[in-house]
Amino acid sequence: MTDATMVQFECPGSPPSLSEAAARLGVPAEALDTGFGVIATSPAEHLYTVLVAAPYAAAAGAQAGDGPAAGRFANPPIDTFGPPSE
Amino acid sequence: MTVRPVIIELSHSSPMASSMALDAGPSIDGVTIDPSFAPVQIPRVEERSVFDTDEVSRGSRFRVDMEPQASTYIVRGTVEEKEIERIAARPDVVQVYADVQIEPFLICPGAPPKGNATDVANNLCVSKLKAAGANGAGVRVAIVDTGINSAHLNAKGVAHALDAGASWAPAGGPQPGKAAVGHGTMCAYDVLIAAPQATLIDVALLASKQQGFLAFLSDAVAAYNHLLSLMNGIVFPGANRSLVVNNSWGMFHPSWDLPVGHPGNYSDNPNHPFNKIVATLEAAGADILFAAGNCGSDCPDGRCQGVTQNVIYGANSHPAVLSVAGVDIGKTRVGYSSKGPGRLTKQKPDIAGYTHFAGSGVYAADGGTSAACPVVAGVVAAIRSKRPYVAGNATRSPAAIRTLVRSTAQDLGAAGYDYDHGYGVVDGCAIAAKLQPVIPGPFPGPFPGPIDLCKKYPHLCGIKLPPVPKPWPIPVPVPVPPIPRPGPQLEFGAEGADGPPESVFDTVAALQGEELAQALDIVWRAGYAAAREPAESRSHDRSGPCNC
């Protein structure tokens, strides 16, 4: 899913399914990347992350929660570190 | 008017000798002598005659004459370029030379390799690590990269184990061990230098190829989710649970990210999902290493776009990882190695590893902090084969391994920690010594052997003595005063109390020598036995000499 945004949200209790996560974030299920799924980025803090298509990212981010770890997050490109070139 | 720094060679002369004694240069018209540079005596050196058999047989090809009259002397200073010829013509001047500026030769992008993998292995004391049993056996090392090409490694003579079942790639990614020869294969090769018996896990993260980039950070979140499943999976009793994770990648420029201060920022934000899952994986027991980056101020990679300050971004500076800088095999920092401070943690990089050497053959040089990172990861894997991860054991935690690596590092650059090298270059020799401590030999000299204190003083060790035999072979029955016991005590003479007659003290006091010693021994033994019996079980029968 290109141009997708990572949205991290709080969900106490048992790990949510993809459909539960979509409902939690107030977006349709097809807005979430099924290949990415729902990833428990910090089970100790009940934090989960999904990959949301760009048109729904703002809405999902608004519903993610109030904590500093909840919301939309950058998805920057990454690259290998060498051997370096000028 | 061009002023040149010069070195002037002077012949021996009385004024020169005086100048040497005062550690000050002579005065030469037209030359500004550097007073901080003491004149240096250059002795005369001649090649020995082949007939000088004694010296030649000892391998000394040249004769050095240290006599002042045979020496020349050099001073330094500055002179106008047009004056050089005149000064060189002076009778006391042997020659005038240019004093060229020198700088340390830093390895920069495009430089040829320095040394090879064997040099790296020697620097790491791989043989000592191996002798200590630290070779990576039983340890999994995840190469989170572009994918591994096993055939290339085999062709290089590097036999290795690869766990295809534990490997991962995004949809459409390469099969485990069958990626195109590239960066990931280089990293795998470099891990195996110190940990030849490690089991590789191929995590072909940087193969998603979206929008012209190798991958996005969300791909890394997915890859780490897979690694978490490995750490949290079924563990067979006695199995080594260690997992070392090598990450020779990162973000090159802040423009790739949301601005610092934005709640969605990655580089400075510990709440970012990837920074969160890195902490989660480390908490699960994985040893995670990240390359510091190639945006060193001396000669950064072009992708840094000139940004060379505060360039260790996000997870590459995470507190739960080892951030690895790069030095060549001469232990000189390579010019492109990113300097600290880190963004998430200031004191990054942690450690330096060897890079820019001829190794895998994937590139002319296994270079970048990309190569330094797996070199250190291999050492970590070697450590883990001796000290595997054990959940709940602080001495086996990833934090303990990081401490071991940092504390044994060979300090480079400024004394102590510095932002160029971290705590220094990884030191396999010191680590091997830690893993296999030297057992001291027998003590020299006439020292007495160890004393068995419990044998000599059993009461100190709570050893219960055997019961005292009855009847006790002493000629005089010795009534013993009652030993104080817990609970209510009866006074002598009170009803129910078996106190000794008043004369027993006179009787005991009259004993001497062996009899007295035996009586006292009885008293001690009876008291010892009584003290170790529960009060309610003690007999109050005082009919015999030892029933106390």
GROMACS .gro file of C-alpha atoms in nm, chain B residues 135-451:
model
  317
  221ASN     CA    1   3.207  -1.881   1.779
  222GLY     CA    2   2.837  -1.809   1.741
  223ALA     CA    3   2.730  -2.172   1.770
  224GLY     CA    4   2.362  -2.200   1.851
  225VAL     CA    5   2.302  -1.828   1.800
  226ARG     CA    6   2.066  -1.685   1.539
  227VAL     CA    7   2.172  -1.368   1.363
  228ALA     CA    8   1.906  -1.185   1.166
  229ILE     CA    9   2.045  -0.990   0.872
  230VAL     CA   10   1.779  -0.724   0.825
  231ASP     CA   11   1.883  -0.603   0.483
  232THR     CA   12   1.846  -0.658   0.111
  233GLY     CA   13   1.863  -1.036   0.135
  234ILE     CA   14   2.140  -1.295   0.144
  235ASN     CA   15   2.290  -1.490  -0.143
  236SER     CA   16   2.414  -1.817   0.007
  237ALA     CA   17   2.573  -1.932  -0.316
  238HIS     CA   18   2.802  -1.630  -0.315
  239LEU     CA   19   2.908  -1.697   0.044
  240ASN     CA   20   2.980  -2.058  -0.037
  241ALA     CA   21   3.180  -1.955  -0.339
  242LYS     CA   22   3.389  -1.736  -0.109
  243GLY     CA   23   3.457  -2.041   0.103
  244VAL     CA   24   3.232  -1.928   0.386
  245ALA     CA   25   3.025  -2.224   0.492
  246HIS     CA   26   2.723  -2.114   0.690
  247ALA     CA   27   2.390  -2.220   0.830
  248LEU     CA   28   2.075  -2.040   0.722
  249ASP     CA   29   1.735  -2.094   0.880
  250ALA     CA   30   1.496  -2.055   0.590
  251GLY     CA   31   1.196  -2.126   0.808
  252ALA     CA   32   1.272  -1.832   1.034
  253SER     CA   33   1.351  -1.599   0.746
  254TRP     CA   34   1.118  -1.326   0.621
  255ALA     CA   35   1.061  -1.112   0.318
  256PRO     CA   36   0.780  -0.879   0.212
  257ALA     CA   37   0.530  -0.994  -0.045
  258GLY     CA   38   0.712  -1.063  -0.369
  259GLY     CA   39   1.045  -1.061  -0.194
  260PRO     CA   40   1.330  -1.304  -0.259
  261GLN     CA   41   1.346  -1.658  -0.127
  262PRO     CA   42   1.568  -1.703   0.181
  263GLY     CA   43   1.931  -1.725   0.080
  264LYS     CA   44   1.854  -1.654  -0.284
  265ALA     CA   45   1.851  -1.280  -0.305
  266ALA     CA   46   2.061  -1.104  -0.564
  267VAL     CA   47   2.421  -1.059  -0.452
  268GLY     CA   48   2.437  -0.726  -0.277
  269HIS     CA   49   2.448  -0.536   0.046
  270GLY     CA   50   2.280  -0.805   0.253
  271THR     CA   51   2.528  -1.066   0.139
  272MET     CA   52   2.813  -0.836   0.243
  273CYS     CA   53   2.659  -0.800   0.589
  274ALA     CA   54   2.616  -1.176   0.623
  275TYR     CA   55   2.980  -1.230   0.530
  276ASP     CA   56   3.098  -0.975   0.783
  277VAL     CA   57   2.894  -1.130   1.067
  278LEU     CA   58   3.054  -1.465   0.999
  279ILE     CA   59   3.407  -1.329   1.054
  280ALA     CA   60   3.370  -1.349   1.432
  281ALA     CA   61   3.077  -1.592   1.444
  282PRO     CA   62   3.137  -1.856   1.178
  283GLN     CA   63   2.904  -2.102   1.351
  284ALA     CA   64   2.610  -1.864   1.381
  285THR     CA   65   2.282  -1.944   1.207
  286LEU     CA   66   2.176  -1.670   0.970
  287ILE     CA   67   1.818  -1.553   0.935
  288ASP     CA   68   1.749  -1.375   0.610
  289VAL     CA   69   1.518  -1.077   0.666
  290ALA     CA   70   1.497  -0.918   0.323
  291LEU     CA   71   1.343  -0.595   0.446
  292LEU     CA   72   1.500  -0.366   0.190
  293ALA     CA   73   1.341  -0.541  -0.102
  294SER     CA   74   0.998  -0.389  -0.111
  295LYS     CA   75   1.105  -0.141  -0.378
  296GLN     CA   76   0.831   0.113  -0.361
  297GLN     CA   77   0.843   0.453  -0.524
  298GLY     CA   78   1.206   0.418  -0.617
  299PHE     CA   79   1.321   0.357  -0.260
  300LEU     CA   80   1.438   0.029  -0.123
  301ALA     CA   81   1.184   0.027   0.160
  302PHE     CA   82   0.986   0.229   0.406
  303LEU     CA   83   0.991   0.229   0.781
  304SER     CA   84   0.655   0.049   0.793
  305ASP     CA   85   0.829  -0.246   0.624
  306ALA     CA   86   1.074  -0.245   0.915
  307VAL     CA   87   0.784  -0.254   1.162
  308ALA     CA   88   0.651  -0.562   0.984
  309ALA     CA   89   0.995  -0.724   0.983
  310TYR     CA   90   1.041  -0.661   1.352
  311ASN     CA   91   0.697  -0.808   1.419
  312HIS     CA   92   0.826  -1.126   1.259
  313LEU     CA   93   1.138  -1.121   1.476
  314LEU     CA   94   0.918  -1.079   1.784
  315SER     CA   95   0.732  -1.392   1.687
  316LEU     CA   96   1.065  -1.576   1.679
  317MET     CA   97   1.160  -1.453   2.025
  318ASN     CA   98   0.817  -1.533   2.167
  319GLY     CA   99   0.783  -1.868   1.992
  320ILE     CA  100   0.809  -2.215   2.138
  321VAL     CA  101   1.139  -2.271   2.317
  322PHE     CA  102   1.274  -2.620   2.365
  323PRO     CA  103   1.443  -2.688   2.698
  324GLY     CA  104   1.814  -2.612   2.683
  325ALA     CA  105   1.788  -2.436   2.348
  326ASN     CA  106   1.981  -2.115   2.296
  327ARG     CA  107   1.722  -1.841   2.265
  328SER     CA  108   1.966  -1.572   2.163
  329LEU     CA  109   1.884  -1.356   1.864
  330VAL     CA  110   2.120  -1.091   1.730
  331VAL     CA  111   1.967  -0.841   1.488
  332ASN     CA  112   2.191  -0.652   1.245
  333ASN     CA  113   2.057  -0.332   1.086
  334SER     CA  114   2.292  -0.163   0.842
  335TRP     CA  115   2.036   0.091   0.721
  336GLY     CA  116   1.856   0.401   0.823
  337MET     CA  117   1.733   0.741   0.720
  338PHE     CA  118   1.974   0.968   0.538
  339HIS     CA  119   1.819   1.312   0.559
  340PRO     CA  120   1.571   1.493   0.786
  341SER     CA  121   1.361   1.589   0.487
  342TRP     CA  122   1.256   1.226   0.463
  343ASP     CA  123   1.080   1.266   0.799
  344LEU     CA  124   0.820   1.488   0.962
  345PRO     CA  125   0.977   1.787   1.138
  346VAL     CA  126   1.124   1.754   1.483
  347GLY     CA  127   0.856   1.844   1.733
  348HIS     CA  128   0.574   1.715   1.515
  349PRO     CA  129   0.398   1.433   1.707
  350GLY     CA  130   0.447   1.206   1.407
  351ASN     CA  131   0.820   1.265   1.379
  352TYR     CA  132   1.047   0.958   1.374
  353SER     CA  133   1.404   1.079   1.423
  354ASP     CA  134   1.359   1.230   1.770
  355ASN     CA  135   1.043   1.062   1.891
  356PRO     CA  136   1.057   0.758   2.118
  357ASN     CA  137   0.682   0.713   2.069
  358HIS     CA  138   0.715   0.639   1.697
  359PRO     CA  139   0.587   0.286   1.623
  360PHE     CA  140   0.923   0.165   1.500
  361ASN     CA  141   1.108   0.301   1.804
  362LYS     CA  142   0.843   0.133   2.019
  363ILE     CA  143   0.880  -0.206   1.855
  364VAL     CA  144   1.259  -0.185   1.879
  365ALA     CA  145   1.219  -0.147   2.255
  366THR     CA  146   0.971  -0.434   2.260
  367LEU     CA  147   1.205  -0.668   2.072
  368GLU     CA  148   1.495  -0.579   2.300
  369ALA     CA  149   1.278  -0.639   2.604
  370ALA     CA  150   1.203  -0.982   2.460
  371GLY     CA  151   1.576  -1.057   2.470
  372ALA     CA  152   1.715  -0.968   2.128
  373ASP     CA  153   2.053  -0.799   2.087
  374ILE     CA  154   1.994  -0.521   1.836
  375LEU     CA  155   2.266  -0.333   1.649
  376PHE     CA  156   2.230  -0.037   1.414
  377ALA     CA  157   2.490   0.126   1.195
  378ALA     CA  158   2.552   0.486   1.296
  379GLY     CA  159   2.532   0.611   0.939
  380ASN     CA  160   2.758   0.752   0.669
  381CYS     CA  161   2.709   1.125   0.722
  382GLY     CA  162   3.044   1.189   0.888
  383SER     CA  163   3.156   1.551   0.870
  384ASP     CA  164   3.488   1.478   0.699
  385CYS     CA  165   3.350   1.319   0.383
  386PRO     CA  166   2.983   1.231   0.403
  387ASP     CA  167   2.787   1.014   0.163
  388GLY     CA  168   2.621   1.220  -0.109
  389ARG     CA  169   2.277   1.120   0.011
  390CYS     CA  170   2.339   1.315   0.333
  391GLN     CA  171   2.306   1.631   0.119
  392GLY     CA  172   2.566   1.806   0.329
  393VAL     CA  173   2.391   1.750   0.664
  394THR     CA  174   2.655   1.617   0.901
  395GLN     CA  175   2.541   1.733   1.245
  396ASN     CA  176   2.308   1.530   1.467
  397VAL     CA  177   2.275   1.265   1.198
  398ILE     CA  178   2.222   0.948   1.401
  399TYR     CA  179   1.846   0.936   1.360
  400GLY     CA  180   1.570   0.742   1.528
  401ALA     CA  181   1.636   0.376   1.605
  402ASN     CA  182   2.002   0.414   1.502
  403SER     CA  183   2.036   0.608   1.828
  404HIS     CA  184   1.788   0.407   2.035
  405PRO     CA  185   1.891   0.347   2.398
  406ALA     CA  186   1.817  -0.024   2.360
  407VAL     CA  187   2.058  -0.082   2.072
  408LEU     CA  188   2.429  -0.072   2.003
  409SER     CA  189   2.502   0.208   1.758
  410VAL     CA  190   2.814   0.127   1.557
  411ALA     CA  191   3.063   0.370   1.406
  412GLY     CA  192   3.337   0.272   1.161
  413VAL     CA  193   3.715   0.255   1.185
  414ASP     CA  194   3.963   0.102   0.942
  415ILE     CA  195   4.189  -0.186   1.042
  416GLY     CA  196   4.443   0.069   1.158
  417LYS     CA  197   4.180   0.185   1.409
  418THR     CA  198   4.143   0.524   1.244
  419ARG     CA  199   3.792   0.652   1.210
  420VAL     CA  200   3.673   0.647   0.850
  421GLY     CA  201   3.588   0.995   0.734
  422TYR     CA  202   3.223   0.921   0.651
  423SER     CA  203   3.132   0.756   0.983
  424SER     CA  204   2.853   0.958   1.145
  425LYS     CA  205   2.947   1.135   1.463
  426GLY     CA  206   2.732   1.176   1.768
  427PRO     CA  207   2.536   1.294   1.948
  428GLY     CA  208   2.241   1.074   1.866
  429ARG     CA  209   1.886   1.197   1.837
  430LEU     CA  210   1.702   0.960   2.074
  431THR     CA  211   2.004   0.909   2.298
  432LYS     CA  212   2.285   1.162   2.304
  433GLN     CA  213   2.565   0.919   2.385
  434LYS     CA  214   2.572   0.750   2.048
  435PRO     CA  215   2.750   0.586   1.874
  436ASP     CA  216   2.832   0.324   2.139
  437ILE     CA  217   3.115   0.140   1.975
  438ALA     CA  218   3.324   0.126   1.661
  439GLY     CA  219   3.366  -0.172   1.431
  440TYR     CA  220   3.607  -0.240   1.146
  441THR     CA  221   3.513  -0.138   0.796
  442HIS     CA  222   3.644  -0.059   0.449
  443PHE     CA  223   3.836  -0.381   0.407
  444ALA     CA  224   3.851  -0.634   0.124
  445GLY     CA  225   3.609  -0.901   0.233
  446SER     CA  226   3.294  -1.034   0.079
  447GLY     CA  227   3.382  -0.946  -0.275
  448VAL     CA  228   3.039  -0.791  -0.322
  449TYR     CA  229   3.210  -0.453  -0.347
  450ALA     CA  230   3.572  -0.349  -0.382
  451ALA     CA  231   3.561  -0.278  -0.011
  452ASP     CA  232   3.317  -0.395   0.254
  453GLY     CA  233   3.255  -0.038   0.355
  454GLY     CA  234   3.036   0.209   0.528
  455THR     CA  235   2.914   0.174   0.880
  456SER     CA  236   2.715  -0.097   0.704
  457ALA     CA  237   3.016  -0.327   0.732
  458ALA     CA  238   3.124  -0.209   1.078
  459CYS     CA  239   2.786  -0.303   1.222
  460PRO     CA  240   2.785  -0.673   1.126
  461VAL     CA  241   3.149  -0.704   1.232
  462VAL     CA  242   3.038  -0.607   1.584
  463ALA     CA  243   2.719  -0.815   1.549
  464GLY     CA  244   2.939  -1.118   1.488
  465VAL     CA  245   3.128  -1.050   1.809
  466VAL     CA  246   2.797  -1.021   1.995
  467ALA     CA  247   2.688  -1.352   1.848
  468ALA     CA  248   3.018  -1.504   1.959
  469ILE     CA  249   2.954  -1.378   2.312
  470ARG     CA  250   2.604  -1.524   2.307
  471SER     CA  251   2.732  -1.871   2.226
  472LYS     CA  252   2.903  -1.857   2.567
  473ARG     CA  253   2.646  -1.644   2.745
  474PRO     CA  254   2.310  -1.718   2.587
  475TYR     CA  255   2.008  -1.509   2.664
  476VAL     CA  256   1.812  -1.632   2.967
  477ALA     CA  257   1.484  -1.463   3.045
  478GLY     CA  258   1.485  -1.308   3.388
  479ASN     CA  259   1.863  -1.327   3.428
  480ALA     CA  260   2.000  -0.975   3.436
  481THR     CA  261   2.354  -1.091   3.364
  482ARG     CA  262   2.232  -1.238   3.034
  483SER     CA  263   2.013  -0.951   2.927
  484PRO     CA  264   2.083  -0.747   2.613
  485ALA     CA  265   2.176  -0.458   2.840
  486ALA     CA  266   2.443  -0.673   3.005
  487ILE     CA  267   2.590  -0.763   2.667
  488ARG     CA  268   2.596  -0.399   2.564
  489THR     CA  269   2.778  -0.318   2.885
  490LEU     CA  270   3.028  -0.596   2.820
  491VAL     CA  271   3.099  -0.472   2.470
  492ARG     CA  272   3.135  -0.110   2.579
  493SER     CA  273   3.343  -0.181   2.888
  494THR     CA  274   3.594  -0.397   2.704
  495ALA     CA  275   3.631  -0.165   2.404
  496GLN     CA  276   3.975  -0.030   2.318
  497ASP     CA  277   3.953   0.341   2.375
  498LEU     CA  278   4.030   0.552   2.069
  499GLY     CA  279   4.060   0.922   2.014
  500ALA     CA  280   3.995   1.142   2.314
  501ALA     CA  281   4.027   0.960   2.645
  502GLY     CA  282   3.703   0.797   2.748
  503TYR     CA  283   3.381   0.823   2.553
  504ASP     CA  284   3.373   1.049   2.248
  505TYR     CA  285   3.127   1.110   1.965
  506ASP     CA  286   3.369   0.985   1.698
  507HIS     CA  287   3.432   0.636   1.831
  508GLY     CA  288   3.191   0.585   2.118
  509TYR     CA  289   3.366   0.386   2.389
  510GLY     CA  290   3.622   0.269   2.135
  511VAL     CA  291   3.670  -0.015   1.891
  512VAL     CA  292   3.529  -0.355   1.975
  513ASP     CA  293   3.798  -0.567   2.141
  514GLY     CA  294   3.760  -0.938   2.088
  515CYS     CA  295   4.079  -1.006   2.282
  516ALA     CA  296   3.943  -0.845   2.598
  517ILE     CA  297   3.608  -1.011   2.550
  518ALA     CA  298   3.771  -1.352   2.510
  519ALA     CA  299   3.956  -1.295   2.837
  520LYS     CA  300   3.629  -1.214   3.008
  521LEU     CA  301   3.456  -1.519   2.868
  522GLN     CA  302   3.735  -1.755   2.968
  523PRO     CA  303   3.900  -1.619   3.281
  524VAL     CA  304   4.250  -1.734   3.357
  525ILE     CA  305   4.258  -1.977   3.648
  526PRO     CA  306   4.551  -1.886   3.874
  527GLY     CA  307   4.809  -2.153   3.936
  528PRO     CA  308   4.909  -2.291   4.278
  529PHE     CA  309   5.037  -2.038   4.521
  530PRO     CA  310   5.413  -2.025   4.540
  531GLY     CA  311   5.609  -2.046   4.862
  532PRO     CA  312   5.555  -2.224   5.190
  533PHE     CA  313   5.201  -2.115   5.249
  534PRO     CA  314   4.984  -2.339   5.463
  535GLY     CA  315   4.704  -2.524   5.294
  536PRO     CA  316   4.343  -2.422   5.332
  537ILE     CA  317   4.200  -2.459   5.681
   0.00000   0.00000   0.00000
